[in-house]
Coordinates of C-alpha atoms (C1' of nucleotides) in Angstrom, one line a residue:
Chain A
X237 CA 31.7 78.7 -31.6
X238 CA 28.5 78.5 -32.3
X239 CA 27.0 80.2 -29.3
X240 CA 28.2 83.0 -27.1
X241 CA 28.5 82.4 -23.3
X242 CA 25.2 84.2 -22.6
X243 CA 23.3 83.4 -25.7
X244 CA 23.6 79.5 -24.5
X245 CA 23.1 80.7 -21.0
X246 CA 19.8 81.8 -22.9
X247 CA 19.4 78.5 -24.4
X248 CA 20.3 76.0 -21.0
X249 CA 17.6 78.7 -19.6
X250 CA 15.3 78.7 -22.1
X251 CA 15.5 74.5 -21.3
X252 CA 14.4 74.5 -18.2
X253 CA 11.2 76.6 -18.4
X254 CA 9.5 74.9 -20.6
X255 CA 10.9 71.6 -18.6
X256 CA 9.5 73.1 -15.6
X257 CA 5.8 74.5 -17.2
X258 CA 5.5 73.9 -20.7
X259 CA 6.4 75.6 -23.9
X260 CA 3.3 78.2 -23.3
X261 CA 5.4 79.5 -20.1
X262 CA 8.3 80.7 -22.4
X263 CA 8.0 84.4 -22.5
X264 CA 11.3 86.7 -23.3
X265 CA 10.2 87.9 -19.2
X266 CA 10.6 84.5 -17.6
X267 CA 13.9 83.9 -19.6
X268 CA 15.4 87.2 -18.5
X269 CA 14.0 87.0 -15.2
X270 CA 15.9 84.1 -15.2
X271 CA 19.2 84.7 -16.0
X272 CA 18.6 87.5 -13.7
X273 CA 18.4 90.3 -16.9
X274 CA 16.3 92.3 -18.5
X275 CA 14.3 91.9 -21.3
X276 CA 15.6 93.9 -23.8
X277 CA 18.4 92.5 -23.5
X278 CA 17.2 89.4 -24.8
X279 CA 17.7 91.2 -27.4
X280 CA 21.5 91.7 -27.6
X281 CA 22.4 88.7 -27.9
X282 CA 19.1 87.5 -30.0
X283 CA 16.9 88.9 -32.9
X284 CA 14.0 87.1 -31.8
X285 CA 11.6 84.6 -29.8
X286 CA 11.9 82.6 -32.7
X287 CA 15.7 82.5 -33.3
X288 CA 15.8 81.4 -29.2
X289 CA 13.4 78.5 -30.2
X290 CA 15.6 77.9 -33.5
X291 CA 18.9 78.4 -31.5
X292 CA 17.2 75.1 -29.1
X293 CA 16.9 72.7 -31.8
X294 CA 20.8 73.8 -33.0
X295 CA 21.7 73.3 -29.6
X296 CA 20.0 69.9 -29.7
X297 CA 21.7 69.0 -32.7
X298 CA 24.6 69.0 -31.6
X299 CA 24.3 67.1 -28.2
X300 CA 22.8 64.7 -30.3
X301 CA 26.0 64.6 -32.9
X302 CA 27.9 64.1 -29.6
X303 CA 26.0 61.6 -28.7
X304 CA 25.8 59.5 -31.9
X305 CA 29.0 59.7 -33.3
X306 CA 31.5 59.4 -30.8
X307 CA 35.1 58.1 -31.7
X308 CA 34.0 55.2 -28.4
X309 CA 31.5 53.4 -31.7
X310 CA 35.3 53.0 -33.8
X311 CA 35.5 48.5 -33.7
X312 CA 32.5 48.0 -32.4
X313 CA 30.1 45.2 -32.9
X314 CA 26.7 46.3 -34.2
X315 CA 25.0 45.3 -30.9
X316 CA 28.0 47.2 -28.9
X317 CA 27.8 50.3 -31.2
X318 CA 24.1 50.6 -30.1
X319 CA 24.7 49.7 -27.1
X320 CA 26.6 52.5 -26.0
X321 CA 24.7 55.2 -28.0
X322 CA 21.6 54.5 -25.2
X323 CA 24.2 54.5 -22.1
X324 CA 25.4 57.6 -23.7
X325 CA 22.1 58.9 -23.6
X326 CA 21.1 58.0 -20.9
X327 CA 23.9 59.7 -19.4
X328 CA 23.0 63.0 -21.1
X329 CA 19.5 62.7 -20.0
X330 CA 21.3 62.0 -16.0
X331 CA 23.0 65.4 -16.4
X332 CA 20.7 67.4 -17.7
X333 CA 17.0 66.2 -17.2
X334 CA 15.6 69.5 -18.7
X335 CA 16.5 68.1 -21.9
X336 CA 14.3 65.3 -21.4
X337 CA 11.3 67.6 -21.6
X338 CA 12.0 69.1 -25.2
X339 CA 14.3 66.0 -26.9
X340 CA 12.1 64.3 -28.0
X341 CA 8.6 66.3 -28.3
X342 CA 8.5 66.9 -31.2
X343 CA 5.0 68.7 -30.3
X344 CA 6.4 71.2 -28.7
X345 CA 8.5 72.4 -31.7
X346 CA 4.9 73.0 -33.7
X347 CA 3.7 76.3 -34.4
X348 CA 6.1 77.4 -37.5
X349 CA 7.6 75.7 -40.3
X350 CA 11.4 76.5 -39.8
X351 CA 11.0 74.8 -36.2
X352 CA 9.2 72.2 -38.2
X353 CA 11.8 71.3 -40.9
X354 CA 14.8 71.4 -38.1
X355 CA 13.4 68.7 -35.6
X356 CA 12.5 66.5 -38.8
X357 CA 16.1 66.5 -40.0
X358 CA 17.3 65.5 -36.5
X359 CA 15.2 63.0 -36.8
X360 CA 16.2 61.6 -40.1
X361 CA 19.6 62.3 -38.5
X362 CA 19.0 60.0 -36.1
X363 CA 17.4 57.3 -37.6
X364 CA 20.3 57.4 -40.5
X365 CA 22.7 56.9 -38.0
X366 CA 21.0 53.5 -35.7
X367 CA 19.7 52.5 -39.0
X368 CA 23.3 52.1 -41.1
X369 CA 24.2 50.5 -37.6
X370 CA 21.7 48.1 -37.8
X371 CA 21.7 46.9 -40.8
X372 CA 25.8 46.3 -41.0
X373 CA 24.6 43.9 -38.1
X374 CA 22.5 42.0 -40.5
X375 CA 25.1 41.7 -43.0
X376 CA 27.8 40.5 -40.0
X377 CA 25.4 38.1 -39.2
X378 CA 24.8 39.4 -35.9
X379 CA 21.7 40.5 -35.7
X380 CA 18.5 38.6 -36.7
X381 CA 17.4 39.6 -40.4
X382 CA 14.4 37.8 -40.9
X383 CA 13.3 41.5 -39.6
X384 CA 13.9 44.7 -42.1
X385 CA 16.2 46.9 -40.2
X386 CA 14.3 49.8 -40.5
X387 CA 11.7 48.4 -38.2
X388 CA 14.2 46.9 -35.7
X389 CA 15.9 50.8 -35.8
X390 CA 12.7 51.6 -35.2
X391 CA 11.7 50.2 -32.0
X392 CA 14.7 50.5 -30.5
X393 CA 14.2 54.1 -30.5
X394 CA 11.1 53.9 -30.2
X395 CA 11.8 52.0 -26.6
X396 CA 14.3 54.7 -25.9
X397 CA 11.9 57.1 -25.8
X398 CA 9.1 55.8 -23.8
X399 CA 11.4 54.9 -21.2
X400 CA 12.6 58.5 -21.1
X401 CA 9.4 60.1 -21.4
X402 CA 8.2 57.3 -18.6
X403 CA 10.8 58.4 -16.4
X404 CA 11.0 62.5 -17.2
X405 CA 6.9 61.7 -16.0
X406 CA 7.4 59.9 -12.7
X407 CA 9.4 63.2 -12.1
X408 CA 12.8 61.4 -12.7
X409 CA 11.6 58.8 -10.1
X410 CA 13.7 55.8 -10.6
X411 CA 17.1 55.2 -11.6
X412 CA 16.9 55.7 -15.5
X413 CA 20.8 53.9 -16.0
X414 CA 19.6 50.0 -14.7
X415 CA 16.1 50.3 -16.4
X416 CA 17.7 51.5 -19.2
X417 CA 20.5 49.0 -19.4
X418 CA 18.3 46.8 -18.4
X419 CA 15.3 47.0 -21.6
X420 CA 18.5 47.2 -23.3
X421 CA 19.9 43.4 -22.8
X422 CA 16.3 42.6 -23.6
X423 CA 16.3 44.0 -27.2
X424 CA 19.1 42.3 -27.4
X425 CA 17.9 39.2 -27.0
X426 CA 15.0 39.9 -29.5
X427 CA 16.7 41.5 -32.1
X428 CA 20.7 39.0 -32.1
X429 CA 20.7 36.4 -34.2
X430 CA 22.6 34.1 -31.8
X431 CA 21.8 35.0 -28.2
X432 CA 23.6 32.8 -25.4
Chain B
X142 CA -23.6 61.6 -21.8
X143 CA -20.1 63.9 -21.0
X144 CA -20.2 66.3 -23.2
X145 CA -22.9 69.1 -24.8
X146 CA -23.0 68.7 -28.2
X147 CA -21.3 72.0 -28.7
X148 CA -19.1 71.1 -25.8
X149 CA -17.6 68.3 -28.6
X150 CA -17.9 71.1 -30.7
X151 CA -15.4 73.0 -29.5
X152 CA -13.4 70.0 -28.3
X153 CA -12.7 68.6 -31.8
X154 CA -12.2 72.1 -33.4
X155 CA -9.3 72.6 -30.1
X156 CA -7.6 69.5 -31.4
X157 CA -8.0 70.1 -34.8
X158 CA -5.8 73.9 -33.9
X159 CA -3.3 72.2 -31.8
X160 CA -2.5 69.1 -35.0
X161 CA -2.4 72.6 -37.2
X162 CA -0.7 75.5 -35.2
X163 CA 0.4 73.9 -32.1
X164 CA -1.4 74.3 -28.5
X165 CA 0.6 77.9 -28.3
X166 CA -1.9 79.4 -31.2
X167 CA -5.0 77.6 -29.4
X168 CA -6.6 80.3 -27.8
X169 CA -10.6 81.5 -27.3
X170 CA -10.0 83.4 -30.2
X171 CA -9.6 81.0 -33.0
X172 CA -11.5 78.2 -31.3
X173 CA -14.1 81.0 -31.2
X174 CA -13.5 81.6 -34.6
X175 CA -13.2 78.0 -35.8
X176 CA -16.3 77.3 -35.0
X177 CA -18.2 80.7 -36.0
X178 CA -19.8 82.1 -32.8
X179 CA -18.5 84.9 -30.2
X180 CA -15.4 84.8 -27.7
X181 CA -17.5 85.6 -25.0
X182 CA -19.5 82.5 -26.6
X183 CA -17.5 79.7 -25.5
X184 CA -18.2 80.8 -22.1
X185 CA -21.3 79.4 -22.3
X186 CA -20.3 75.7 -22.7
X187 CA -17.1 76.6 -20.4
X188 CA -16.4 77.9 -17.5
X189 CA -12.7 78.8 -19.0
X190 CA -9.6 77.8 -20.6
X191 CA -8.3 74.8 -18.2
X192 CA -11.2 73.3 -18.3
X193 CA -11.6 73.6 -22.4
X194 CA -7.8 71.5 -21.9
X195 CA -9.1 69.1 -19.2
X196 CA -12.6 68.3 -21.9
X197 CA -9.8 67.1 -24.8
X198 CA -7.4 65.0 -22.0
X199 CA -11.0 63.5 -20.8
X200 CA -12.3 63.3 -24.4
X201 CA -9.0 61.1 -24.9
X202 CA -9.4 58.6 -21.7
X203 CA -12.7 58.2 -22.9
X204 CA -11.9 57.4 -27.2
X205 CA -8.5 54.6 -25.5
X206 CA -10.7 52.9 -23.4
X207 CA -12.7 52.1 -26.9
X208 CA -9.9 51.3 -28.6
X209 CA -8.7 49.4 -25.6
X210 CA -11.8 47.9 -24.2
X211 CA -14.3 46.9 -27.0
X212 CA -15.2 43.6 -26.5
X213 CA -13.6 41.7 -29.9
X214 CA -10.6 40.4 -27.2
X215 CA -12.8 38.5 -25.8
X216 CA -11.6 34.9 -26.3
X217 CA -8.4 35.4 -28.2
X218 CA -4.8 34.7 -27.9
X219 CA -2.3 37.4 -26.5
X220 CA -0.8 37.9 -29.4
X221 CA -4.8 38.1 -31.2
X222 CA -5.7 41.0 -28.3
X223 CA -2.3 43.2 -29.0
X224 CA -3.1 42.5 -33.0
X225 CA -6.0 44.2 -32.4
X226 CA -4.9 47.1 -29.8
X227 CA -2.3 48.3 -32.7
X228 CA -5.5 47.7 -35.2
X229 CA -7.3 49.2 -33.4
X230 CA -5.2 52.4 -32.5
X231 CA -4.2 52.4 -36.2
X232 CA -8.4 52.8 -37.8
X233 CA -8.7 55.3 -35.1
X234 CA -6.4 57.3 -36.3
X235 CA -6.6 57.4 -39.9
X236 CA -10.0 58.5 -39.1
X237 CA -9.1 61.6 -36.8
X238 CA -5.9 62.6 -37.4
X239 CA -5.7 65.8 -36.0
X240 CA -5.7 63.5 -32.5
X241 CA -2.3 62.1 -33.2
X242 CA -1.1 65.7 -32.8
X243 CA -2.2 65.3 -28.9
X244 CA -2.4 62.1 -27.7
X245 CA 0.6 60.8 -27.0
X246 CA 2.3 64.3 -27.1
X247 CA 2.3 64.8 -23.3
X248 CA 5.0 67.3 -22.8
X249 CA 1.7 69.4 -24.7
X250 CA -0.2 69.7 -21.5
X251 CA 2.7 70.4 -19.5
X252 CA 1.7 73.5 -18.4
X253 CA -0.8 72.9 -15.2
X254 CA -0.4 69.9 -12.9
X255 CA -4.4 69.3 -13.1
X256 CA -3.0 67.8 -16.8
X257 CA -0.1 66.2 -16.0
X258 CA -2.0 64.1 -13.4
X259 CA -4.7 63.4 -16.2
X260 CA -1.8 62.6 -18.5
X261 CA 0.4 60.4 -16.6
X262 CA -3.7 58.6 -15.6
X263 CA -4.6 57.8 -19.3
X264 CA -0.6 56.3 -19.6
X265 CA -1.0 54.9 -16.8
X266 CA -4.1 52.4 -18.0
X267 CA -2.8 51.8 -21.1
X268 CA 0.3 50.6 -19.3
X269 CA -1.7 48.1 -17.2
X270 CA -3.7 46.7 -19.9
X271 CA -1.1 46.3 -22.4
X272 CA 0.6 44.2 -19.1
X273 CA -1.9 42.1 -18.2
X274 CA -2.3 40.7 -21.9
X275 CA 1.2 40.8 -22.3
X276 CA 2.0 38.8 -19.0
X277 CA -1.4 36.5 -19.4
X278 CA 0.0 35.5 -22.9
X279 CA 3.7 34.3 -21.2
X280 CA 1.9 31.7 -19.1
X281 CA 0.3 30.2 -21.5
X282 CA 3.2 29.9 -23.1
X283 CA 2.4 32.0 -26.4
X284 CA 4.7 35.1 -25.0
X285 CA 8.4 34.2 -24.4
X286 CA 8.8 34.3 -20.9
X287 CA 13.1 34.8 -20.6
X288 CA 11.7 38.8 -20.6
X289 CA 10.2 40.6 -18.1
X290 CA 6.9 41.7 -19.4
X291 CA 6.9 45.5 -18.3
X292 CA 9.6 45.5 -20.7
X293 CA 7.1 43.2 -23.8
X294 CA 4.7 46.4 -23.2
X295 CA 7.5 49.4 -22.7
X296 CA 9.2 47.7 -26.3
X297 CA 5.0 46.9 -28.0
X298 CA 4.0 50.3 -26.7
X299 CA 6.9 52.2 -27.8
X300 CA 7.0 51.4 -31.2
X301 CA 3.4 52.0 -31.5
X302 CA 3.8 55.6 -30.5
X303 CA 6.7 56.3 -32.3
X304 CA 5.1 54.9 -35.7
X305 CA 2.2 56.7 -35.1
X306 CA 4.3 60.1 -34.5
X307 CA 6.6 59.4 -37.6
X308 CA 3.2 59.1 -39.8
X309 CA 1.8 62.7 -38.3
X310 CA 5.5 64.2 -38.8
X311 CA 5.6 63.1 -42.6
X312 CA 2.4 65.0 -43.1
X313 CA 0.6 61.2 -43.1
X314 CA 2.2 60.1 -46.3
X315 CA 2.6 56.9 -46.0
X316 CA -0.4 54.0 -45.5
X317 CA 0.0 53.6 -41.4
X318 CA -3.1 50.9 -41.6
X319 CA -0.1 48.8 -44.0
X320 CA 2.9 49.3 -42.2
X321 CA 1.7 49.3 -38.6
X322 CA 0.6 46.0 -39.2
X323 CA 4.0 45.4 -40.8
X324 CA 5.6 46.7 -38.0
X325 CA 3.5 44.4 -35.9
X326 CA 4.1 41.4 -37.8
X327 CA 8.2 42.1 -36.9
X328 CA 6.9 42.5 -33.6
X329 CA 5.4 39.5 -33.4
X330 CA 8.4 37.2 -34.5
X331 CA 10.4 39.2 -31.2
X332 CA 7.9 38.5 -28.6
X333 CA 6.6 35.3 -29.9
X334 CA 7.5 31.6 -27.9
X335 CA 7.4 30.2 -31.1
X336 CA 6.9 31.3 -34.5
X337 CA 6.6 29.3 -37.6
Chain C
dC144 C1' -55.8 80.7 -24.9
dT145 C1' -52.4 83.8 -23.0
dA146 C1' -49.6 86.7 -20.0
dT147 C1' -45.8 85.9 -17.0
dT148 C1' -41.6 84.5 -16.0
dG149 C1' -37.1 81.8 -16.4
dT150 C1' -33.4 79.6 -19.8
dT151 C1' -30.1 78.6 -22.8
dA152 C1' -27.3 80.7 -25.9
dG153 C1' -25.9 83.5 -28.4
dT154 C1' -24.2 89.1 -29.3
dT155 C1' -21.0 94.0 -28.9
dA156 C1' -17.9 96.3 -25.8
dA157 C1' -15.0 96.5 -22.8
dC158 C1' -11.3 95.3 -18.6
dG159 C1' -6.9 95.1 -16.7
dT160 C1' -2.7 92.2 -18.2
dT161 C1' 0.6 90.1 -20.4
dC162 C1' 3.3 89.4 -24.8
dA163 C1' 7.2 90.4 -28.1
dC164 C1' 9.2 93.9 -29.0
dT165 C1' 11.5 99.2 -30.1
dA166 C1' 13.6 104.1 -28.0
dA167 C1' 17.3 106.4 -25.5
dC168 C1' 20.0 106.6 -22.6
dT169 C1' 24.8 104.6 -19.8
dA170 C1' 28.3 102.4 -17.9
dA171 C1' 32.1 100.2 -18.9
dA172 C1' 35.5 97.1 -21.9
dA173 C1' 38.3 96.9 -26.2
Chain D
dT170 C1' 36.2 106.5 -28.3
dT171 C1' 34.5 103.3 -30.4
dT172 C1' 31.7 98.8 -29.2
dT173 C1' 29.6 95.6 -26.4
dA174 C1' 25.7 95.0 -22.6
dG175 C1' 23.4 96.5 -19.8
dT176 C1' 19.7 99.9 -17.9
dT177 C1' 14.8 102.3 -17.5
dA178 C1' 10.2 103.3 -19.6
dG179 C1' 7.2 102.7 -23.0
dT180 C1' 5.0 101.4 -27.9
dG181 C1' 0.5 98.0 -29.6
dA182 C1' -1.6 94.4 -30.5
dA183 C1' -3.5 89.8 -28.1
dC184 C1' -4.2 87.4 -24.5
dG185 C1' -8.3 84.6 -21.1
dT186 C1' -12.3 87.2 -19.5
dT187 C1' -16.5 89.5 -17.6
dA188 C1' -20.4 93.2 -17.7
dA189 C1' -24.9 93.8 -19.7
dC190 C1' -28.0 93.2 -23.2
dT191 C1' -30.9 90.5 -25.7
dA192 C1' -34.0 87.1 -29.1
dA193 C1' -35.6 82.4 -29.1
dC194 C1' -37.4 78.3 -27.0
dA195 C1' -40.4 76.3 -22.9
dA196 C1' -42.6 76.0 -19.1
dT197 C1' -46.0 77.5 -15.8
dA198 C1' -50.1 80.6 -14.1
dG199 C1' -54.1 83.0 -14.8

DNA sequence: CTATTGTTAGTTAACGTTCACTAACTAAAA
DNA sequence: TTTTAGTTAGTGAACGTTAACTAACAATAG
């Protein structure tokens, strides 16, 4: 188990606090207050504040892997796989809205090299997984190959990120699952080799 | 003139500081140090720190309007117009790299309602301009109309944002103008009605 | 022409508050 | 009985901001 119960509690409280008021208002005091213990008690579970930030990123990495590497993906077409990754993301965000404030927000973790490196590695993992699926789809003549796979990956990831950002900034005012699914259906038309 | 020389200096210094070390390290002390005056002197030019953050966003709004509403856009096809908006953005970012750390980083300005509102209004302006161009292009049978204009807008904006984010996070390691232009050529293939 | 008055943009010193973090102690669980 | 997880009460450093003052300059009045 990567984190104890209390550690997980601290991580989740921190994410919610960042979502609400930004990283500038994430303090040991605000964390401890939100879970109902004293400030020094936090230090029984994390060495320092930086370790909490790193733990948040580890938590993302896990969540992300689960969404990306689910066994559902096996024995599906490339298009079906990307579709599933899209809908899994939307499901995850719908259940954990605070996550959207930080998961595509590389800028938040900019104050330390270790944080930046960790963010970068999460981004790269994402890219490799999607890119691999796209390229396989291109080989199978499922996805158009007059456009480099990396660029299709960028377009797919860019749209996913932007719709989630808009959803959050609207105060979660629209149905992400529905709008997201519509968006994906449009993207399919654009990237599939033969669309009927 | 919206800002005095000194105010502009403070704004630019702040953007560079955010780009370097994140919003957490933007302090009155760091700003004053970077332009070589004392901390209290900052208060001769801005009432308080919040006003500096708001000024940064106003500065963005201006830069953004210039990129979006240039007269070059007149008498051009929709595709040419979006192409120009893309390349103008890349040119602007290339000349002012620190800008990329904040311009698509809504999360940075999350600690106050006034900041969030201003960010939102900039995003909306962007969207309206691009969306208008796309819809005109669809009416003229220039852009495919089997996909709603709003979704094409989202895809275009999402890709632009993501490539800029990647460029920044790579430490500006690739040629944004070239990679961006390649990306746009691929997007054209996807959204044009007839591509030869 | 010069003395007065006001403005602008800066200084040093200090304010109260909050920050991350620690020492010392305690209750309860293992 | 030792370990774990909490407490209270504190630390020095950094935070945004203000007070008090000054040098340099511009406009105006005598």
